[in-house]
Structure formats: C-alpha cells, structure tokens
Coordinates of C-alpha atoms and ligand atoms in Angstrom, one line a residue:
X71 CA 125.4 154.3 62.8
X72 CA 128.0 152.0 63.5
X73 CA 129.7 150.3 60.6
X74 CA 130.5 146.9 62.1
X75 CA 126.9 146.4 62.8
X76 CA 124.4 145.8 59.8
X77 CA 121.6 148.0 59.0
X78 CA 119.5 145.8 59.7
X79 CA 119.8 144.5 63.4
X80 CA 117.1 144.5 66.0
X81 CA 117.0 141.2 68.4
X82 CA 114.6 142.2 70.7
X83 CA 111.7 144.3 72.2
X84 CA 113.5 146.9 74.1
X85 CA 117.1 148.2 73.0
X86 CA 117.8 151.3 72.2
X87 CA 115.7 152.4 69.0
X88 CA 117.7 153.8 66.0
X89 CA 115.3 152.9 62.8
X90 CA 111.3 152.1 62.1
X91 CA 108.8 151.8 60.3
X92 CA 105.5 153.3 61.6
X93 CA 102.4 152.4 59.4
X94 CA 99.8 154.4 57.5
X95 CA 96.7 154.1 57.1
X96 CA 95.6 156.0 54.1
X97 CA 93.6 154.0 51.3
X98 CA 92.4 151.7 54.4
X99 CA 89.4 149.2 53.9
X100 CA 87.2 147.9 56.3
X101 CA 88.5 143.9 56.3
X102 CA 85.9 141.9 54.8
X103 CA 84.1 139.0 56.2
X104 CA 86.2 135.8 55.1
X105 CA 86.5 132.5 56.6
X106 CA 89.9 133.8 58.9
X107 CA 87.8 136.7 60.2
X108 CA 84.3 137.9 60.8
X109 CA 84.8 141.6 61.9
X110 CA 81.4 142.6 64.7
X111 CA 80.0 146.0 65.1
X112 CA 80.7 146.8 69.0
X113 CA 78.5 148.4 71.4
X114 CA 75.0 149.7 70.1
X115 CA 75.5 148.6 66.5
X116 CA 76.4 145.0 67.2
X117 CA 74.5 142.5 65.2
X118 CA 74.3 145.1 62.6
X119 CA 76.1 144.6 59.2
X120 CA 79.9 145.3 59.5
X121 CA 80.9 147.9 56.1
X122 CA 82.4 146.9 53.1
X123 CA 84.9 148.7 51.0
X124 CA 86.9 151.9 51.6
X125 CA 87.2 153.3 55.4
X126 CA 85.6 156.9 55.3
X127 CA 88.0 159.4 55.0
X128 CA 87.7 161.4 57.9
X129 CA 88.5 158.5 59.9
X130 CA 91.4 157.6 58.1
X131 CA 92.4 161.2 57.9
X132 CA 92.4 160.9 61.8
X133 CA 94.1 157.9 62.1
X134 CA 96.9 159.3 60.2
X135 CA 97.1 162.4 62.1
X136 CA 97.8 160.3 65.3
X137 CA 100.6 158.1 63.6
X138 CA 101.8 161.1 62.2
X139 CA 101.9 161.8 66.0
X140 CA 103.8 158.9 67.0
X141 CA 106.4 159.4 63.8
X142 CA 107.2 163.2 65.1
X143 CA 107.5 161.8 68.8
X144 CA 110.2 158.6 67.5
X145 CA 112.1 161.1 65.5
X146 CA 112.2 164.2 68.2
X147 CA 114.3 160.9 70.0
X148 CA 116.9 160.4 67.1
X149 CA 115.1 157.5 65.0
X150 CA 114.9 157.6 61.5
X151 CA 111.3 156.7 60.9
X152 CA 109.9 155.2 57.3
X153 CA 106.4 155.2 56.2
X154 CA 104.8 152.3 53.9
X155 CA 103.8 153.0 50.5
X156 CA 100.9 153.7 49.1
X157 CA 98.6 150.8 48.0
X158 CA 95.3 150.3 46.3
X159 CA 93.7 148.7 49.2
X160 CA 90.6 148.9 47.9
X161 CA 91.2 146.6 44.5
X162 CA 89.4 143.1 44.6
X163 CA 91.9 140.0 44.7
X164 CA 91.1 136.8 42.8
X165 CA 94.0 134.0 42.8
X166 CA 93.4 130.6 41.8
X167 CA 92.5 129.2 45.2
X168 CA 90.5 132.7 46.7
X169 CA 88.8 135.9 46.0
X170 CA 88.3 138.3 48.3
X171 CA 86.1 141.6 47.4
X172 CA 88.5 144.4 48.8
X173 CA 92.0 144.3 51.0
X174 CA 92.8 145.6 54.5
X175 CA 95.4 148.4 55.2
X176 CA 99.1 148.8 55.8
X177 CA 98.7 150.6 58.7
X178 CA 100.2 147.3 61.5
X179 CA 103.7 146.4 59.9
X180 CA 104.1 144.4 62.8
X181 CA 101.8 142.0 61.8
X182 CA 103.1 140.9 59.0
X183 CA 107.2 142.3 58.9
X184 CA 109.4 141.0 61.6
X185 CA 113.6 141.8 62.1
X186 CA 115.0 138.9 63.8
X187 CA 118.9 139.5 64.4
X188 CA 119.7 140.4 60.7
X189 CA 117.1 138.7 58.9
X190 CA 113.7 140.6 58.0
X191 CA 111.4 137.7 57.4
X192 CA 107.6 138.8 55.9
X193 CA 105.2 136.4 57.6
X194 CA 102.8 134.2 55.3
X195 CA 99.3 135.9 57.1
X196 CA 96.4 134.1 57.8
X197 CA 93.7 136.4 56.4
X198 CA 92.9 136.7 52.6
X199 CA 92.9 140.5 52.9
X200 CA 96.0 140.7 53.7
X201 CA 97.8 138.6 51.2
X202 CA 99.7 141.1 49.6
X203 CA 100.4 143.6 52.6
X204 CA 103.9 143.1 52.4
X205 CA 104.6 145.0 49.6
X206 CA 103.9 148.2 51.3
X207 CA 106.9 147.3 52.5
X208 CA 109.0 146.4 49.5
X209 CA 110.9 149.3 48.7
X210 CA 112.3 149.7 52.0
X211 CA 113.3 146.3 52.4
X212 CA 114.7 146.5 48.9
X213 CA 116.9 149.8 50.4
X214 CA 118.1 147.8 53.3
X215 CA 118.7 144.9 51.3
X216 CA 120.7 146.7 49.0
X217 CA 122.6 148.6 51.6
X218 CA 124.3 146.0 53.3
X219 CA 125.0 142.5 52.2
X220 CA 124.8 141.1 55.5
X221 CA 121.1 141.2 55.6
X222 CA 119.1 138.4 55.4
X223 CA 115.7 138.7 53.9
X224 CA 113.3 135.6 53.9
X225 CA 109.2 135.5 52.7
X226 CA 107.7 132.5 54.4
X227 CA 105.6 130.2 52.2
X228 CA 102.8 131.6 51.2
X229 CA 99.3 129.6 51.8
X230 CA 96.8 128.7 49.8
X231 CA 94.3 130.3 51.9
X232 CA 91.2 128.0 50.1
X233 CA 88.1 127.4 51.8
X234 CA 90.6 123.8 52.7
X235 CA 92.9 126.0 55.3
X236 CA 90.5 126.9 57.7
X237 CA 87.5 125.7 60.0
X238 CA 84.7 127.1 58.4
X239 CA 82.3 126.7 61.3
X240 CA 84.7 127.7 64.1
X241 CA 82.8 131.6 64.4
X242 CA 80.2 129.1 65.3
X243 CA 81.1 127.1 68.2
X244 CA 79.3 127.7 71.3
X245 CA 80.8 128.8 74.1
X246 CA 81.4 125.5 76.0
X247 CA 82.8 124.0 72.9
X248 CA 85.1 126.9 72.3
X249 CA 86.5 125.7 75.6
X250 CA 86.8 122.5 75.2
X251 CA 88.2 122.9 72.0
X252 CA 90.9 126.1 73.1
X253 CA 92.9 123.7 75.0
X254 CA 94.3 122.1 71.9
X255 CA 94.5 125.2 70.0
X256 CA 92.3 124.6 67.5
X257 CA 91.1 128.1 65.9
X258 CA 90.2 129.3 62.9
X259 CA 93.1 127.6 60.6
X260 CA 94.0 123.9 60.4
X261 CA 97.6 122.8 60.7
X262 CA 97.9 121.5 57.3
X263 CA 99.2 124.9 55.7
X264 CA 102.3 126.8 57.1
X265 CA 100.3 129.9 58.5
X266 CA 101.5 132.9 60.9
X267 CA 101.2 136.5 61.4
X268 CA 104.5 138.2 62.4
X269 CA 103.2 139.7 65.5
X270 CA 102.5 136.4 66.8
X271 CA 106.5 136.4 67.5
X272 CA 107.7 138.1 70.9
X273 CA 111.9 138.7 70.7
X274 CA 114.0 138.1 73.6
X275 CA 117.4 138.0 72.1
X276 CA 118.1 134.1 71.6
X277 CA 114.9 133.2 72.4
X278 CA 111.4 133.2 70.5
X279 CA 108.1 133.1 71.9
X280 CA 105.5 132.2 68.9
X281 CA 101.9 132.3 70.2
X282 CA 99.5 129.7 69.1
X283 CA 96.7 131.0 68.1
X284 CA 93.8 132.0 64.9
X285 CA 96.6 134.0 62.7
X286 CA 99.7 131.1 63.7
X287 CA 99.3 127.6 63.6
X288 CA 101.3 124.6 64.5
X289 CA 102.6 124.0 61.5
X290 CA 104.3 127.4 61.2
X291 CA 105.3 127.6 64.6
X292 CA 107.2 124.3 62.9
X293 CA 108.2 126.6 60.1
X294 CA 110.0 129.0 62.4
X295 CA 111.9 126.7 64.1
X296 CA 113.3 124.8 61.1
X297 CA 114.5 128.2 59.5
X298 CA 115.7 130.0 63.0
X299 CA 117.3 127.6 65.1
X300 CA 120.3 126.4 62.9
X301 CA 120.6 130.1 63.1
X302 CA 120.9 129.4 67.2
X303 CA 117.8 130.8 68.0
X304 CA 115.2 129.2 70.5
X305 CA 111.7 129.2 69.7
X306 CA 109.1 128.5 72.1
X307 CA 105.4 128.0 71.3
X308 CA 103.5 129.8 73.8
X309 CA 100.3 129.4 75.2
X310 CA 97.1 131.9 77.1
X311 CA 94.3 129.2 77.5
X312 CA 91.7 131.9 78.6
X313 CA 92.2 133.6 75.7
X314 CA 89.2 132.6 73.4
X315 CA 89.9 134.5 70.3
X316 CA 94.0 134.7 70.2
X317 CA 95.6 137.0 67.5
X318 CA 98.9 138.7 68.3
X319 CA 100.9 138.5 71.4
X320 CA 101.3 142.4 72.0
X321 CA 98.3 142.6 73.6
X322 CA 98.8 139.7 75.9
X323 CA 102.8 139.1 77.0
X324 CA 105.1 142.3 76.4
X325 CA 108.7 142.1 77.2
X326 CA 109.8 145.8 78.7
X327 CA 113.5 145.3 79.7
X328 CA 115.7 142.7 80.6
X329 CA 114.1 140.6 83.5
X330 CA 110.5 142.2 83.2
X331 CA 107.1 141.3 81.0
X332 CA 103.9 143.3 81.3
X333 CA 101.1 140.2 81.0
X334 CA 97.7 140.3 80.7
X335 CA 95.9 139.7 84.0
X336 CA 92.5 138.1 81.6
X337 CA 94.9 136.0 80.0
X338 CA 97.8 134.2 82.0
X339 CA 100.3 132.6 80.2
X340 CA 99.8 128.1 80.5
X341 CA 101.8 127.8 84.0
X342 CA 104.6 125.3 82.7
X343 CA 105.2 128.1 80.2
X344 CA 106.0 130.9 82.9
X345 CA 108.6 128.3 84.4
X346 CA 111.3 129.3 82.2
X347 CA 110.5 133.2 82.8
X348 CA 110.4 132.1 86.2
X349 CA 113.3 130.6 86.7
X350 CA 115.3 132.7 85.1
X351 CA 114.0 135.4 87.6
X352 CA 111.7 137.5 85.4
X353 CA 109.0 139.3 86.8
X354 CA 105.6 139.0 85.5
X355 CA 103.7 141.8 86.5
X356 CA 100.3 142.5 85.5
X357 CA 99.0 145.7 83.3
X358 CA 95.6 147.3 85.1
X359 CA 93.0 147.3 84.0
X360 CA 92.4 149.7 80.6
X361 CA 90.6 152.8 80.5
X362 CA 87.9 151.6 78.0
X363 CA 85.7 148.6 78.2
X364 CA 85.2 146.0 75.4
X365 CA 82.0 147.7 74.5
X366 CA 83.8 151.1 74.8
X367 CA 86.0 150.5 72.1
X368 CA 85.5 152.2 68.9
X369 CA 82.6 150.6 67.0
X370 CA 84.9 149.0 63.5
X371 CA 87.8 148.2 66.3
X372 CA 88.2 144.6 65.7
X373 CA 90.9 144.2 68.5
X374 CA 90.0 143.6 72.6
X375 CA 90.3 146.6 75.5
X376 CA 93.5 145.2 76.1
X377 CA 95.1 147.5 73.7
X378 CA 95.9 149.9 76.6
X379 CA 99.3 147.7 76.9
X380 CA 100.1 146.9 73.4
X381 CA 103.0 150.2 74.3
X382 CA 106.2 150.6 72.2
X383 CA 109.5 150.9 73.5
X384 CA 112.1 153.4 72.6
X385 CA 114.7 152.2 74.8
X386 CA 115.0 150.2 78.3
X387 CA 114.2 152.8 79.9
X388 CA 111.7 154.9 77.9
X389 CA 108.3 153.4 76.3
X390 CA 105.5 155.2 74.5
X391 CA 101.9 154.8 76.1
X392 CA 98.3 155.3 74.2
X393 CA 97.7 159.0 76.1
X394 CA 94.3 158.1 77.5
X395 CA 95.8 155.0 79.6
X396 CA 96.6 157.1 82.5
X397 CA 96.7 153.5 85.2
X398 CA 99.2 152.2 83.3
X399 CA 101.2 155.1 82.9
X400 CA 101.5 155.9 86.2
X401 CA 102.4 152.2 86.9
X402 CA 105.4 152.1 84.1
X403 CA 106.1 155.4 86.0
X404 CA 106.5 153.5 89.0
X405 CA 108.7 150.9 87.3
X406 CA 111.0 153.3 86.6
X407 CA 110.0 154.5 83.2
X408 CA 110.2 157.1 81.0
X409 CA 107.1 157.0 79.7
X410 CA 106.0 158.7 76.5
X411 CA 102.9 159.6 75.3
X412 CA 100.4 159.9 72.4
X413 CA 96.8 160.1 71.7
X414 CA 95.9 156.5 69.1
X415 CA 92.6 155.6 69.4
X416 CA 91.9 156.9 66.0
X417 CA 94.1 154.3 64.8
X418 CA 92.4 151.1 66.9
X419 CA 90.0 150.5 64.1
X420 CA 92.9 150.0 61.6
X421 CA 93.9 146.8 63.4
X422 CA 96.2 147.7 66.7
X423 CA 97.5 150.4 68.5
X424 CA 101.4 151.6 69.3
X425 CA 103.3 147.9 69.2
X426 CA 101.2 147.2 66.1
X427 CA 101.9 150.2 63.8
X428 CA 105.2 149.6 64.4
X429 CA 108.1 147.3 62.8
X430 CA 111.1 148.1 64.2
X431 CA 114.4 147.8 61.8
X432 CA 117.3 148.8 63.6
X433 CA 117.7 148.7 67.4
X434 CA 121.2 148.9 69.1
X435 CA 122.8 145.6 70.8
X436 CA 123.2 142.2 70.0
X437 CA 122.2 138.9 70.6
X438 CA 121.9 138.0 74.7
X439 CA 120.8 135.1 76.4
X440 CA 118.3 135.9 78.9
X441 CA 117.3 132.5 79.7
X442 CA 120.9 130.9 81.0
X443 CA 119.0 127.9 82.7
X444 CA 117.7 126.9 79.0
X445 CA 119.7 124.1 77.7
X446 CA 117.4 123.2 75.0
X447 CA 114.1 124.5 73.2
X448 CA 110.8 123.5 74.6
X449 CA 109.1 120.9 71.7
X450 CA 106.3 122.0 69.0
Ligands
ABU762 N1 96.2 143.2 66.9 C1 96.3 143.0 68.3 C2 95.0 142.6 68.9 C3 95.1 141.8 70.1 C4 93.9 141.8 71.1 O1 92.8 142.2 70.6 O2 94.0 141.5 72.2

C-alpha cells in the first residue's frame, strides 16, 4: 500500500478495491417486529407469524458458506478482506427509552459502516435491533484508527428510538394514502430525531447522494450535510417516488464507473434529480428485470426482487454479480465488464445481497469531481 495515502481511503463506488469488510452471518436472529419494521412471511406462508429468536442453523450455516464465497473470490483479486466479530445477537436489549426481545445480525456492514474519503462514520440506524451492530465492527476500526493518524472516525448521534421517533400506524396506511403520503417522504420515522442507515449514502467522489426514505430521515440527511460539507463534500437528498417502502439505495441507483448508474426501472429517480446526472452526461441505464419474482424470493427475505442489482464492484472495470442473475450479467457483459460471479441467495434473508455484505475500507484514488456543472449543493 502506498504510504502517502491513508489506510483508510475509499471515496467512491467503483475504484480499484484494495481492503473490506465482508459480513457474517453467524449467531443471526430473525429481526423482530418493532415499530421501524414489521418483517412478512413471502409467498405461501404470508400472513403467517414471522419467527422470533435465533435463525436456524443450517441456514445460517449456508449463508456463511456463500459469503465465505464472496471473501475467497475478493481476495483471489488482491484484497485484504476482514470479517466482523462475533456477537450475541440473540441477547434481549432494554435501554431506558426501548426494549427489544432479540437483535438482528452483522451480516450487511454496509448498512450501518460507511468510509467517506478518510473518515469511517457508523450510522445512527433506524431499527431497535440494530442498535448496537456497530460493534461487530469495533476492533477493526480500532486497528485502522490506530494505524494511521490521518483517519477520521465519527459515530452519528445516536436516537432515542422510543415509541416518540416513529409513526406507529404507518404499516397501516392503505394503499392510496401511502401515495399520497410518499410524496413528502413521510415513512416510518418522524424528522424530529437525527436517523439514517449508512447504506442510504451512494459515493461519487465529491458528491453524496443520501436517499430519503424509512431507515434516513430529513433530519439526518441535515446531519450529513453539517458534518461533510465543511469537509467540501456535496450532499444531495435523493428521491424514487414509486418506491413505497424505501430502505437502502443499492437496490435502486448504483453507480458502476465514472459516467454510468445502473437504476431501477420500478423505481426512477424524481426527474429534477436526474438533471444533474444528466447534465453532466451520465448515463442511466436500466437493470432487467431479475430472475426471481417478489413472491420468489426466499420466504424470511425481507428485501424486494430487486436484489439482482445490488452487485459489488472490484474495480471500474470488474463487478461481482449474484450467479443466478444471468440478464444482468450478460448486460454488464455488454457494458464492457468483467463480471464476476457468486451464488448469495442464502444470504438474502440476512438483510441484502453483494453491495450489502460489503463495507469497503480502502479503495485506490482520490477525491474527483464528477459533477463539474455543480456550483452549489441542491437544498435539504
Ligand atoms: N437492503 C437492501 C434492500 C433494498 C430493497 O429491497 O430494494
């Protein structure tokens, strides 16, 4: 590794990969039922109880066979690749504002870990479960922090997360009123807590985009800004208004290289959004459609079809694909890709797939402007 360059340093979605961590998902829990979530059986068990407690551990077993996978396949490229450790998932939290009977899983990094430039920054979360997630992650930020003084490390505010912080009824609200509703991003959470989940953040060198949605709320999209732009960052609260239920961008608007996003032909990003993308001559181009259906996907998966394109990239030129999402495969192919792949829908139930279990540390480059026609950040 180069010496000039600290070891931490990773600015977007796409350089050249040199350290990450992939997640685990031993000890998992199935995420309980708790005002910012109400996980649904899918396909012929829907309506029927979801499980409480500890995942079964042939699936986690399996899960953990395919990011064991993905591990092998980042490190037969040259990346050093760390794994979480080991937490007692299954212990019951009680703070003095919530309780929650059992915790979640540290197999998505992604969503709650973030490397911005320098600066690792551990997002506040938005589900009860996952309160204390980041410290699967302590001891290696600890190592990198100790490494290298040049690294930043910041934890967000922390929420209450009390009955107060969120809309109990919103699992509620019909259809119609989820419409009417979606168009000024009201979800799950109110505004009146800083609240996000790190993979609500897509990184384009200077520039941010921070979707609103039920794991990021206004006011930490507010949060973000205050802390990153005297840093000469640009962050930019983005928007998918036919997205009902938005959690996590990687699913919806994934950078690939300079000059090109995959997006999410369901879920287009707000048009005054694209201008910027636009007119700095990036191509939106959309993913087909994925293998599996909604009601195909596994039956604790918790996260929409769209999975198929929540990829990871090694480099510019090389990106790893779920191995089952042959369409898109042979459409990166056509791109100009390298593409990679691994068999993950084990690991869908554990919150994500590829993007997800991922937090990547240390990419090569630096900072770049990819949006020269910007002259000043778009307003919260
Ligand atoms: N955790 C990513 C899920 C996003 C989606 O279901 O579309």
């Amino acid at each position: 590794m180069n010496d000039n360059v600290p070891v931490v340093n990773s600015w977007n979605e796409w350089d050249p990969l040199r350290e990450v961590v992939v997640g685990s998902a031993t000890g998992a829990c199935f995420e309980p039922t708790e005002p910012g979530n109400r996980p649904q059986r899918r396909g012929s068990a829907s309506g029927t109880p979801f499980p409480t407690g500890p995942k079964p551990s042939e699936a986690t077993e399996k899960a953990d066979e395919e990011l064991a996978g993905l591990a092998a396949l980042l490190q037969s490229q040259g990346v050093t690749v760390h794994r979480p450790a080991p937490m007692n998932f299954g212990q019951r939290l009680e703070t003095p504002t919530f309780s929650v009977e059992n915790q979640y899983c540290a197999t998505c990094p992604r969503d709650v870990m973030i490397t911005i430039g320098n600066e690792i920054i551990e997002a506040p979360m938005s589900r009860r479960a996952r309160y204390f997630e980041y410290q699967a992650y302590r001891d290696i930020v600890y190592r990198y922090w100790n490494a290298d003084d040049r690294v930043r490390w910041t934890t967000a505010p922390k929420p209450s997360m009390s009955d107060a912080m969120y809309r109990s009824d919103f699992w509620d609200w019909p259809i119609e009123q989820r419409h009417a509703r979606m168009h000024s991003s009201e979800f799950c959470v109110t505004q009146d807590e800083v609240v996000f989940d790190a993979a609500d953040m897509s990184r384009f060198g200077r520039d941010i985009m921070v979707q609103e949605s039920m794991t990021t709320n206004r006011a930490g999209i507010r949060w973000l800004k205050r802390h990153l732009e005297p840093h000469g960052f640009r962050i930019h609260p983005v928007h998918f208004p036919l997205d009902y239920f938005p959690s996590h961008i990687d699913c919806t608007f994934v950078p690939l290289r300079p000059g090109l996003v995959l997006t999410n032909p369901d879920r287009p990003i707000e048009s005054s959004e694209a201008k910027m993308f636009l007119d700095n001559d990036w191509e939106l181009v959309d993913a087909p459609p994925p293998v599996l259906s909604n009601d195909e996907m596994p039956q604790y998966c918790q996260s929409s079809k769209w999975l198929s394109m929540n990829v990871f990239s090694i480099s510019p030129e090389k990106v790893v694909v779920e191995q089952r999402e042959t369409p898109l495969q042979d459409m990166l192919d056509r791109l100009g890709f390298e593409v990679y792949t691994v068999p993950f829908r084990n690991v869908f139930e554990f919150g994500g797939s590829l993007h997800c279990a991922t937090w990547d540390i240390h990419r090569e480059g630096t900072r770049e402007d990819y949006f020269p026609t910007l002259t000043q950040s778009l307003p919260v």
